[in-house]
Amino acid sequence: MLGAKEELHARGFGIVDAVVSRQFYDAPARVLYWKRRGKLPKNVVIHLGNNGIVQLSDCTHAVLDAGRNRHVFLVTLKVPRSWRQLDNHRLRICARRFANAYLIDWYRESHTHPGWFAPDGYHLTASGQTAYASLVARRISAAR
């Protein structure tokens, strides 16, 4: 998400709270941080897990902490790591548990487009940034 920050801003996403190496276990605290300040948007996009394992409990807390009146979009991973498949499975489970949670399947959308990624397989190229932001925007529009 950090790599597509400017593209997301260009599509009207006001808050893109993304930093290098953030872990999924930080998600509930970040949701509460923005909620307590009255700035948590109606549509919350969570794309974490590239740097480590997603625990279902963390995902559950993040969705619950956002509240039923918000849509929470969980983005699958396209990362060359051993935990990618497990994390994506857990994100799918988490999204199915809640009426206000939705899956954005970045893996499915991107895994056949190597040109969207730098040689390291993580970082997005300009075309990858555009594709990522476009997918997020489309999925949010479809859920309304």
Coordinates of C-alpha atoms in Angstrom, one line a residue:
M1 CA 0.0 0.0 0.0
L2 CA 2.8 2.4 0.8
G3 CA 4.1 2.1 -2.8
A4 CA 0.8 3.1 -4.2
K5 CA 0.2 6.0 -1.7
E6 CA 0.2 8.7 -4.3
E7 CA -2.1 6.8 -6.6
L8 CA -4.5 6.2 -3.7
H9 CA -4.4 9.9 -2.8
A10 CA -5.2 10.7 -6.5
R11 CA -8.3 8.6 -6.2
G12 CA -9.6 10.4 -3.2
F13 CA -8.3 8.3 -0.3
G14 CA -7.5 10.9 2.3
I15 CA -5.7 8.8 4.9
V16 CA -3.1 6.3 3.8
D17 CA -1.6 5.1 7.1
A18 CA 1.3 3.0 5.6
V19 CA 4.8 2.7 6.8
V20 CA 7.8 0.4 6.0
S21 CA 7.7 -3.0 7.7
R22 CA 4.4 -2.6 9.6
Q23 CA 3.1 -6.0 10.9
F24 CA -0.5 -7.2 10.9
Y25 CA -0.6 -7.2 14.7
D26 CA -0.5 -3.4 14.5
A27 CA -3.8 -3.2 12.6
P28 CA -6.2 -3.1 15.6
A29 CA -4.2 -0.3 17.2
R30 CA -4.1 1.7 14.0
V31 CA -7.8 1.3 13.5
L32 CA -8.4 2.5 17.1
Y33 CA -5.9 5.4 16.7
W34 CA -8.0 6.9 13.8
K35 CA -11.3 6.0 15.4
R36 CA -10.6 7.7 18.7
R37 CA -9.6 10.9 16.7
G38 CA -12.9 10.7 14.8
K39 CA -11.0 10.3 11.5
L40 CA -11.5 6.6 10.7
P41 CA -13.2 6.7 7.3
K42 CA -16.3 4.8 6.3
N43 CA -14.2 2.5 4.1
V44 CA -11.1 1.1 5.9
V45 CA -8.5 -0.7 3.7
I46 CA -6.1 -3.0 5.5
H47 CA -3.1 -4.4 3.5
L48 CA -0.7 -5.9 5.9
G49 CA 1.1 -9.3 6.2
N50 CA 3.9 -8.8 3.7
N51 CA 6.3 -8.7 6.6
G52 CA 5.0 -11.5 8.7
I53 CA 2.2 -13.9 9.7
V54 CA -1.5 -12.7 9.9
Q55 CA -3.2 -14.0 13.0
L56 CA -7.0 -14.4 12.8
S57 CA -7.3 -12.8 16.2
D58 CA -5.6 -9.6 14.9
C59 CA -7.8 -9.5 11.9
T60 CA -10.9 -10.1 13.9
H61 CA -10.0 -7.3 16.4
A62 CA -9.3 -4.9 13.5
V63 CA -12.7 -5.5 11.9
L64 CA -14.6 -5.4 15.2
D65 CA -12.7 -2.3 16.3
A66 CA -13.7 -0.5 13.1
G67 CA -17.3 -1.0 14.0
R68 CA -20.3 -2.4 12.1
N69 CA -21.0 1.0 10.5
R70 CA -17.8 0.8 8.4
H71 CA -16.7 -1.3 5.5
V72 CA -13.4 -3.1 6.1
F73 CA -11.5 -4.2 3.0
L74 CA -8.8 -6.9 3.6
V75 CA -6.2 -7.0 0.8
T76 CA -4.5 -10.3 -0.1
L77 CA -0.8 -10.5 -0.5
K78 CA 1.4 -11.0 -3.5
V79 CA 4.7 -11.5 -1.9
P80 CA 7.5 -14.0 -2.4
R81 CA 7.4 -15.4 1.1
S82 CA 6.6 -18.8 2.6
W83 CA 3.6 -17.4 4.6
R84 CA 1.8 -15.7 1.7
Q85 CA -0.6 -18.6 1.1
L86 CA -1.4 -19.0 4.8
D87 CA -1.9 -15.2 5.3
N88 CA -4.2 -15.1 2.2
H89 CA -6.2 -18.0 3.6
R90 CA -6.6 -16.3 6.9
L91 CA -7.6 -13.0 5.3
R92 CA -10.3 -14.9 3.3
I93 CA -11.6 -16.5 6.5
C94 CA -11.7 -13.2 8.3
A95 CA -13.6 -11.5 5.5
R96 CA -16.2 -14.2 5.5
R97 CA -16.8 -13.8 9.2
F98 CA -18.2 -10.3 9.1
A99 CA -21.0 -8.8 7.0
N100 CA -19.0 -5.5 6.8
A101 CA -15.7 -7.1 5.7
Y102 CA -14.7 -7.6 2.1
L103 CA -11.8 -9.2 0.4
I104 CA -9.7 -7.4 -2.3
D105 CA -7.8 -10.2 -4.0
W106 CA -4.6 -8.4 -5.0
Y107 CA -2.9 -11.8 -5.3
R108 CA -5.4 -13.0 -7.9
E109 CA -5.3 -9.7 -9.8
S110 CA -1.5 -9.3 -9.8
H111 CA 0.2 -12.7 -9.8
T112 CA 0.2 -13.0 -13.6
H113 CA 1.6 -9.4 -14.1
P114 CA 5.3 -9.5 -13.2
G115 CA 5.7 -6.1 -14.8
W116 CA 3.8 -4.6 -11.9
F117 CA 6.6 -5.5 -9.5
A118 CA 10.2 -4.5 -9.2
P119 CA 12.7 -7.4 -9.5
D120 CA 12.5 -8.0 -5.7
G121 CA 8.9 -9.2 -6.2
Y122 CA 7.6 -6.8 -3.5
H123 CA 7.8 -3.2 -4.6
L124 CA 5.4 -1.8 -7.2
T125 CA 6.4 -0.3 -10.5
A126 CA 4.5 2.7 -11.8
S127 CA 2.1 0.4 -13.6
G128 CA 1.7 -1.8 -10.5
Q129 CA 0.9 1.3 -8.4
T130 CA -1.8 2.3 -10.9
A131 CA -3.2 -1.3 -11.0
Y132 CA -3.3 -1.6 -7.2
A133 CA -5.1 1.7 -6.6
S134 CA -7.5 1.0 -9.4
L135 CA -8.4 -2.4 -7.9
V136 CA -8.9 -0.9 -4.5
A137 CA -11.1 1.8 -5.8
R138 CA -13.2 -0.6 -8.0
R139 CA -13.7 -3.0 -5.1
I140 CA -14.8 -0.3 -2.7
S141 CA -17.2 1.1 -5.4
A142 CA -18.7 -2.3 -5.9
A143 CA -19.4 -2.8 -2.2
R144 CA -21.4 0.3 -1.8

